[in-house]
mmCIF file of C-alpha atoms in Angstrom:
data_model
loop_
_atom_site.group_PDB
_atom_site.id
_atom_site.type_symbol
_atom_site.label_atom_id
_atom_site.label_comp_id
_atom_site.label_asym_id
_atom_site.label_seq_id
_atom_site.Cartn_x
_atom_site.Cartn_y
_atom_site.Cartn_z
ATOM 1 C CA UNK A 1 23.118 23.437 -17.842
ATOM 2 C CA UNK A 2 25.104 20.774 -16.227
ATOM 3 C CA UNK A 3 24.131 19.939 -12.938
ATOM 4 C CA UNK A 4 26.817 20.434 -10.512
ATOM 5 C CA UNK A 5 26.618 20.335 -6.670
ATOM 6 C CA UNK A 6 25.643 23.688 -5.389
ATOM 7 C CA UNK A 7 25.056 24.442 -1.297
ATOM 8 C CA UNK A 8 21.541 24.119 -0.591
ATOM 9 C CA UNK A 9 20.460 22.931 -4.431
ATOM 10 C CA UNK A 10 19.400 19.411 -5.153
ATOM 11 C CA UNK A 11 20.798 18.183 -8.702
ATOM 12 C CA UNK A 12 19.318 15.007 -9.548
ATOM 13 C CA UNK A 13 19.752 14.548 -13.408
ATOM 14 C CA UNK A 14 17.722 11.287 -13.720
ATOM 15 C CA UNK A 15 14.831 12.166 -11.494
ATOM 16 C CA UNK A 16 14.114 15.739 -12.767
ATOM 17 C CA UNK A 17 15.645 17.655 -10.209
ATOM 18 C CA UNK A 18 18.704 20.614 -11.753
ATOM 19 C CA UNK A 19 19.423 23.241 -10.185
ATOM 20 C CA UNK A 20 17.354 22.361 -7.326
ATOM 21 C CA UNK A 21 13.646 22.603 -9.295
ATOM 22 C CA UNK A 22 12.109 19.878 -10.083
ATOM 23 C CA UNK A 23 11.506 18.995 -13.735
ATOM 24 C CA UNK A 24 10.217 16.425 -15.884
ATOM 25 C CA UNK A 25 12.217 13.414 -14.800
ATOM 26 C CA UNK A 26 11.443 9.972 -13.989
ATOM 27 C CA UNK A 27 8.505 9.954 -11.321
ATOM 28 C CA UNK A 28 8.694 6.545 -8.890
ATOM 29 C CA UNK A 29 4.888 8.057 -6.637
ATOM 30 C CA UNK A 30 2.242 5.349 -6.329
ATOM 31 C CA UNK A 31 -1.268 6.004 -6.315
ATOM 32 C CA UNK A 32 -4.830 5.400 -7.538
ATOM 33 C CA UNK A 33 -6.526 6.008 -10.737
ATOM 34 C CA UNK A 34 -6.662 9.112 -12.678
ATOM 35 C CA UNK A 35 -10.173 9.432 -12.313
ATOM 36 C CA UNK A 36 -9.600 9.859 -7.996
ATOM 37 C CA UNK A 37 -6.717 11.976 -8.622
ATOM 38 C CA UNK A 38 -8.914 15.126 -7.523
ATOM 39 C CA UNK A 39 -8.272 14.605 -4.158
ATOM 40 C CA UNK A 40 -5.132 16.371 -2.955
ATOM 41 C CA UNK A 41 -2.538 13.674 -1.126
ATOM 42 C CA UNK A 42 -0.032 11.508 -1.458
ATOM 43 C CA UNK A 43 -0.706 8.623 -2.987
ATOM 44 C CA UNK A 44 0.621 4.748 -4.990
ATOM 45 C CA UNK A 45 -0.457 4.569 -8.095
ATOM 46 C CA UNK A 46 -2.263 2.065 -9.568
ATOM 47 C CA UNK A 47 -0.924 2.456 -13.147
ATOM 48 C CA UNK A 48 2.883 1.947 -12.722
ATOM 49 C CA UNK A 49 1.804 -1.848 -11.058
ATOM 50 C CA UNK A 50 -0.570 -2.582 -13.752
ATOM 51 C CA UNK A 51 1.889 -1.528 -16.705
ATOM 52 C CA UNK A 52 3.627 -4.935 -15.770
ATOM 53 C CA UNK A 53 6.374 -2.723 -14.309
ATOM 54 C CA UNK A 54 7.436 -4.539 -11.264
ATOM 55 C CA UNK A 55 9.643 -3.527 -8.345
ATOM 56 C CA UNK A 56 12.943 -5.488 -7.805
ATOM 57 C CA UNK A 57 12.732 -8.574 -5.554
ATOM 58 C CA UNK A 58 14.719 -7.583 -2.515
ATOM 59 C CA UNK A 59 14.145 -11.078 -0.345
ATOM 60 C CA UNK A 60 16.439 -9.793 2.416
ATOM 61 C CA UNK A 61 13.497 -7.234 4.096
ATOM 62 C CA UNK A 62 11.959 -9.340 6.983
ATOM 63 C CA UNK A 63 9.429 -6.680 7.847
ATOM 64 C CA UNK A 64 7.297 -4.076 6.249
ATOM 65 C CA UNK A 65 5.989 -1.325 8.160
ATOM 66 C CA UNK A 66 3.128 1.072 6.317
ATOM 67 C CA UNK A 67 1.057 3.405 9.184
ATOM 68 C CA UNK A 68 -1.853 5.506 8.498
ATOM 69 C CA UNK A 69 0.292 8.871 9.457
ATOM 70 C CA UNK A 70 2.342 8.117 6.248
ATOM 71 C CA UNK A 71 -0.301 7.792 3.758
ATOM 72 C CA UNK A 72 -4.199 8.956 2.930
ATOM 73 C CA UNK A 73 -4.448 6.787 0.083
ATOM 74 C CA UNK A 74 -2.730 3.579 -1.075
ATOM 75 C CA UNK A 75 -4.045 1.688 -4.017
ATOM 76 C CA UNK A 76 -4.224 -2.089 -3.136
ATOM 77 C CA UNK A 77 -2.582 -2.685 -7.044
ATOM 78 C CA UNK A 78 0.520 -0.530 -5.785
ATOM 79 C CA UNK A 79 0.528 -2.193 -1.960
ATOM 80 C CA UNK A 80 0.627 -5.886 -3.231
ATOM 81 C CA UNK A 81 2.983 -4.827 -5.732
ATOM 82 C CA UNK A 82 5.459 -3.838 -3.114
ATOM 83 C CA UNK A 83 4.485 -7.102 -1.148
ATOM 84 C CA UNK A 84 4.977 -8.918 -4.437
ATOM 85 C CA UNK A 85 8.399 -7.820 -4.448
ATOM 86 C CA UNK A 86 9.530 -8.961 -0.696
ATOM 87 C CA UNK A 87 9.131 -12.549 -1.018
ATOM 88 C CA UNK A 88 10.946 -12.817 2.264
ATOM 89 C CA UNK A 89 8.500 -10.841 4.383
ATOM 90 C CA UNK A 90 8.173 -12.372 8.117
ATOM 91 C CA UNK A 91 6.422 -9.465 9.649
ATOM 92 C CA UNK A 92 3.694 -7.016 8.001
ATOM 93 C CA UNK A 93 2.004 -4.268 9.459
ATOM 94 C CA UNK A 94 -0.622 -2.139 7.276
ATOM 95 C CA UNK A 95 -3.174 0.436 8.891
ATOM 96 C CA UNK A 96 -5.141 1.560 5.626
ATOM 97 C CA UNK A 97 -8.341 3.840 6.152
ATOM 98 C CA UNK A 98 -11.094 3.106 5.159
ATOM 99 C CA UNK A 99 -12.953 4.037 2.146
ATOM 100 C CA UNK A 100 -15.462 6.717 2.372
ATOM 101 C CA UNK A 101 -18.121 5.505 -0.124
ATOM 102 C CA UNK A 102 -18.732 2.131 -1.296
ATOM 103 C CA UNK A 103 -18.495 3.741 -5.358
ATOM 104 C CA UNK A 104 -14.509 3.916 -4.024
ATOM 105 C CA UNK A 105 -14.050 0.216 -3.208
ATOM 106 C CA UNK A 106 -10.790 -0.877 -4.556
ATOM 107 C CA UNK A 107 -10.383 -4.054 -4.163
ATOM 108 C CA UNK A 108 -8.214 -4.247 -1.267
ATOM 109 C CA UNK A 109 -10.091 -7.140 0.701
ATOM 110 C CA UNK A 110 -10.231 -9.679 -2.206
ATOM 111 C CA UNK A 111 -6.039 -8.672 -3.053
ATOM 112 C CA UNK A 112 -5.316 -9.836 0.476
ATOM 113 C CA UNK A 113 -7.081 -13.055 0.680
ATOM 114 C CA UNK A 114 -5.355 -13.425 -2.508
ATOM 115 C CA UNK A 115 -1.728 -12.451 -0.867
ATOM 116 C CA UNK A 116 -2.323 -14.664 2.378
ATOM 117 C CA UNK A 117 -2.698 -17.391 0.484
ATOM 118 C CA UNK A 118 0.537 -17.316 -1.200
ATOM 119 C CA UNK A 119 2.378 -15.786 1.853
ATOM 120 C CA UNK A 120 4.312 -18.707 3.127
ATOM 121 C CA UNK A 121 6.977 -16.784 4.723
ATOM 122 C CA UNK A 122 4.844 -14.438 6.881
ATOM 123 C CA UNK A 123 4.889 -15.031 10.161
ATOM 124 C CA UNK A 124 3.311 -11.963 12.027
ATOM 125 C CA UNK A 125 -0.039 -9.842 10.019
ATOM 126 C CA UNK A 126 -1.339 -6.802 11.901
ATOM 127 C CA UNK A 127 -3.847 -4.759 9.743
ATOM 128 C CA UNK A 128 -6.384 -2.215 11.456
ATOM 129 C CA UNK A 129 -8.295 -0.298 8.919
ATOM 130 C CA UNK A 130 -8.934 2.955 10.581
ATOM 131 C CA UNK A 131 -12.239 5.120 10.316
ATOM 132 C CA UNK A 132 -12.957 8.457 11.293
ATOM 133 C CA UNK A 133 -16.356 9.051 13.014
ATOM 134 C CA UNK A 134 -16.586 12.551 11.785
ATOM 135 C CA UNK A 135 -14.924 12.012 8.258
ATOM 136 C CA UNK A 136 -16.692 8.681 7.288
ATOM 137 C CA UNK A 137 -19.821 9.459 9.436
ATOM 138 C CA UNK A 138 -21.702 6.044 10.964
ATOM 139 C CA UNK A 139 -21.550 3.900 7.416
ATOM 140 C CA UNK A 140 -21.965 0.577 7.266
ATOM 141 C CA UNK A 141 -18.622 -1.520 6.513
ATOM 142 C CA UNK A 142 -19.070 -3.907 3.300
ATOM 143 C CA UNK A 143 -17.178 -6.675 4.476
ATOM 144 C CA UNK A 144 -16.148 -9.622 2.198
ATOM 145 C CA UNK A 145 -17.284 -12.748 4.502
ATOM 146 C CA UNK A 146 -13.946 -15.539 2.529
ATOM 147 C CA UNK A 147 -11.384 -13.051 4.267
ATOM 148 C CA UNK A 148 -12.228 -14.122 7.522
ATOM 149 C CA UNK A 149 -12.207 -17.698 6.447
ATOM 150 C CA UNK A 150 -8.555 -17.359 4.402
ATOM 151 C CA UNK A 151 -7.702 -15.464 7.888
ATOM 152 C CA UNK A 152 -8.238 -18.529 9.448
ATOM 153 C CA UNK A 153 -7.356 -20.619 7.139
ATOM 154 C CA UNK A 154 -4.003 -19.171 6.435
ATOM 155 C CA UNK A 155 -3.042 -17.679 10.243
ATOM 156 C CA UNK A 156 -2.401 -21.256 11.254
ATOM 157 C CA UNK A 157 1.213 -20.816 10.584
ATOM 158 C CA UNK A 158 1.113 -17.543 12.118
ATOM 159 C CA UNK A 159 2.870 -16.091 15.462
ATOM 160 C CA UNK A 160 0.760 -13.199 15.612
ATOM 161 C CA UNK A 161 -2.041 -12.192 13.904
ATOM 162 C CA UNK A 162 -4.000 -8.856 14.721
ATOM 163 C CA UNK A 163 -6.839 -7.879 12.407
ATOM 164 C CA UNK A 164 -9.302 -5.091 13.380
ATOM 165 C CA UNK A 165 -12.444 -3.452 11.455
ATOM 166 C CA UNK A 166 -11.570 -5.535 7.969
ATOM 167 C CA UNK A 167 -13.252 -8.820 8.670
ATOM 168 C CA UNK A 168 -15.699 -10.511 11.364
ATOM 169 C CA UNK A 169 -15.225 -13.457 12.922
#
């Protein structure tokens, strides 16, 4: 069937979609590893980053923008990926959540002492890694003690810098 525009029917050829179902077309969601892929949600996935797939370099974007309402679930291989990619950032904003379990730990401190440090461009970092009393109960946060030293280290540059619940000072 050729895919012609129809009112109210999405026809997207190249990304699955004829005659407004969705097929098996060329998939561009994120996430984490299989093995986590029990939980329902949206997610970045780990594998397209690690496949040496990367995004285009767009060095026009200035500011990046990720809030917890938009995600559950975004695998640090698939966020520094997309950082990768902006080499022109100025201003980046990221509220992940938390883990819930230690057994999930996913590198995400270690990739973003790893980022600052090549981030020469960045000129505002606001990161609060939210937790849920009631979903994450009264755990104790595993902290990785060189972020807060590459957070000072590399914030010297910095206008703004607003970190909360990732490191201690």
């Amino acid at each position: 069937m050729s895919c012609t525009r129809r009112r109210h029917r999405c026809c997207d050829a190249l990304h699955g979609w004829a005659d407004g179902a969705s097929g098996a077309g060329q998939s561009w969601r994120f996430g984490e590893p299989t093995s986590l892929r029990k939980r329902a949600q949206p997610r970045l996935q780990q594998s397209w980053c690690q496949n040496d797939n990367e995004l285009p370099r767009a060095p026009v974007v200035k500011g990046l923008l990720v809030r917890r309402q938009h995600f559950r679930f975004v695998h640090p291989a698939a966020l520094f990926g997309i950082l990768r990619s902006l080499p022109g950032l100025e201003s980046v904003t990221v509220e992940p959540w938390c883990r819930i379990h230690h057994s999930f730990d996913t590198g995400y401190q270690p990739r973003l002492d790893e980022y600052l440090q090549g981030a020469h461009t960045l000129k505002s970092l606001s990161i609060f890694e939210d937790h849920n009393l009631f979903f994450h109960g009264h755990s104790k946060r595993d902290l990785h003690p060189f972020l807060g030293t590459t957070l000072a280290d590399e914030s010297r540059s910095f206008e703004h810098l607003s970190v909360a619940f990732l490191a201690d000072s």
